[in-house]
mmCIF file of C-alpha atoms in Angstrom:
data_model
loop_
_atom_site.group_PDB
_atom_site.id
_atom_site.type_symbol
_atom_site.label_atom_id
_atom_site.label_comp_id
_atom_site.label_asym_id
_atom_site.label_seq_id
_atom_site.Cartn_x
_atom_site.Cartn_y
_atom_site.Cartn_z
ATOM 1 C CA MET A 1 -25.000 174.906 37.857
ATOM 2 C CA LYS A 2 -23.482 175.728 41.226
ATOM 3 C CA THR A 3 -20.274 176.563 39.461
ATOM 4 C CA SER A 4 -22.087 179.206 37.278
ATOM 5 C CA ILE A 5 -23.730 180.597 40.386
ATOM 6 C CA ARG A 6 -20.285 180.893 42.077
ATOM 7 C CA ILE A 7 -18.852 182.533 39.071
ATOM 8 C CA VAL A 8 -21.796 185.100 38.973
ATOM 9 C CA LEU A 9 -21.209 185.911 42.686
ATOM 10 C CA LEU A 10 -17.581 186.169 42.284
ATOM 11 C CA LEU A 11 -18.071 188.635 39.421
ATOM 12 C CA ALA A 12 -20.588 190.609 41.615
ATOM 13 C CA LEU A 13 -18.061 190.685 44.480
ATOM 14 C CA ILE A 14 -15.290 191.860 42.172
ATOM 15 C CA LEU A 15 -17.420 194.494 40.277
ATOM 16 C CA ALA A 16 -19.296 195.596 43.345
ATOM 17 C CA LEU A 17 -18.960 199.407 43.917
ATOM 18 C CA PRO A 18 -20.185 201.315 46.980
ATOM 19 C CA LEU A 19 -23.585 202.543 46.289
ATOM 20 C CA SER A 20 -23.893 206.214 46.745
ATOM 21 C CA GLY A 21 -26.878 208.481 46.911
ATOM 22 C CA SER A 22 -29.619 209.408 49.223
ATOM 23 C CA ARG A 23 -30.102 207.248 52.395
ATOM 24 C CA ALA A 24 -32.869 204.698 51.605
ATOM 25 C CA ALA A 25 -35.130 203.111 54.184
ATOM 26 C CA LEU A 26 -33.895 199.717 52.873
ATOM 27 C CA PRO A 27 -30.495 198.486 54.052
ATOM 28 C CA VAL A 28 -28.487 198.974 50.732
ATOM 29 C CA PRO A 29 -25.639 198.666 50.862
ATOM 30 C CA ALA A 30 -25.453 196.386 53.833
ATOM 31 C CA PHE A 31 -23.075 197.825 56.439
ATOM 32 C CA GLY A 32 -19.646 196.306 56.560
ATOM 33 C CA THR A 33 -19.943 193.936 53.695
ATOM 34 C CA VAL A 34 -20.253 193.486 49.972
ATOM 35 C CA THR A 35 -23.905 193.698 48.969
ATOM 36 C CA LEU A 36 -25.677 191.846 46.052
ATOM 37 C CA VAL A 37 -29.006 193.722 45.488
ATOM 38 C CA ASP A 38 -31.750 191.577 43.851
ATOM 39 C CA LEU A 39 -34.434 193.869 42.442
ATOM 40 C CA GLY A 40 -37.634 192.090 41.458
ATOM 41 C CA ALA A 41 -41.173 191.466 42.660
ATOM 42 C CA HIS A 42 -42.892 188.717 44.837
ATOM 43 C CA SER A 43 -45.347 188.184 42.068
ATOM 44 C CA CYS A 44 -42.845 187.881 39.156
ATOM 45 C CA ILE A 45 -42.237 184.304 37.932
ATOM 46 C CA PRO A 46 -38.600 184.788 36.898
ATOM 47 C CA CYS A 47 -37.907 186.444 40.204
ATOM 48 C CA LYS A 48 -39.580 183.452 41.981
ATOM 49 C CA MET A 49 -37.271 181.175 40.043
ATOM 50 C CA MET A 50 -34.155 183.170 41.111
ATOM 51 C CA ALA A 51 -35.078 183.437 44.837
ATOM 52 C CA PRO A 52 -33.819 179.858 45.933
ATOM 53 C CA ILE A 53 -30.612 180.448 44.184
ATOM 54 C CA LEU A 54 -30.102 183.794 45.710
ATOM 55 C CA GLU A 55 -31.147 182.513 49.185
ATOM 56 C CA GLU A 56 -28.518 179.661 48.903
ATOM 57 C CA LEU A 57 -25.885 182.264 47.947
ATOM 58 C CA GLY A 58 -26.893 184.329 51.046
ATOM 59 C CA LYS A 59 -26.435 181.351 53.336
ATOM 60 C CA GLU A 60 -23.169 180.230 51.659
ATOM 61 C CA TYR A 61 -21.523 183.700 51.866
ATOM 62 C CA LYS A 62 -23.125 184.802 55.139
ATOM 63 C CA GLY A 63 -20.752 187.151 56.879
ATOM 64 C CA ARG A 64 -18.711 187.916 53.778
ATOM 65 C CA ALA A 65 -21.543 189.116 51.379
ATOM 66 C CA ALA A 66 -25.026 190.274 51.988
ATOM 67 C CA VAL A 67 -27.940 189.316 49.452
ATOM 68 C CA VAL A 68 -30.728 192.071 49.761
ATOM 69 C CA PHE A 69 -34.007 191.731 47.885
ATOM 70 C CA ILE A 70 -36.061 194.688 47.054
ATOM 71 C CA ASP A 71 -39.649 194.403 45.644
ATOM 72 C CA VAL A 72 -39.711 197.222 43.062
ATOM 73 C CA TRP A 73 -43.588 196.910 42.808
ATOM 74 C CA GLU A 74 -43.832 197.857 46.574
ATOM 75 C CA HIS A 75 -40.885 200.338 46.406
ATOM 76 C CA PRO A 76 -40.927 201.936 42.997
ATOM 77 C CA GLU A 77 -38.598 204.585 44.168
ATOM 78 C CA GLU A 78 -35.836 202.043 44.545
ATOM 79 C CA ALA A 79 -36.417 201.025 40.906
ATOM 80 C CA LYS A 80 -35.754 204.528 39.866
ATOM 81 C CA ARG A 81 -32.754 204.776 42.288
ATOM 82 C CA PHE A 82 -31.072 201.808 40.580
ATOM 83 C CA LYS A 83 -32.321 202.688 37.063
ATOM 84 C CA VAL A 84 -34.021 199.323 36.736
ATOM 85 C CA SER A 85 -36.121 198.817 33.656
ATOM 86 C CA ILE A 86 -36.711 195.025 33.694
ATOM 87 C CA ILE A 87 -36.916 192.514 36.472
ATOM 88 C CA PRO A 88 -35.288 190.563 37.913
ATOM 89 C CA THR A 89 -32.135 192.517 37.939
ATOM 90 C CA GLN A 90 -29.063 191.803 40.159
ATOM 91 C CA ILE A 91 -26.596 194.432 41.043
#
């Protein structure tokens, strides 16, 4: 399972593009590093299942990549910004 997680993160790092648009209150993209954005909700069961995996990735790649969680139920404007129609979504 760790291998598949690393492959997913590697693909995210390769495919990551600078996120443009209006300046958000949330730190996306994180300054000076590749950013993996996890869009979900604290009350969402699949999102809760992804949380430990993304937390581990954040620790493993600290300093090289940032993992940012955005609760789209608390910040619906961010869901619109990233054109999210289903959660969890990782960009």
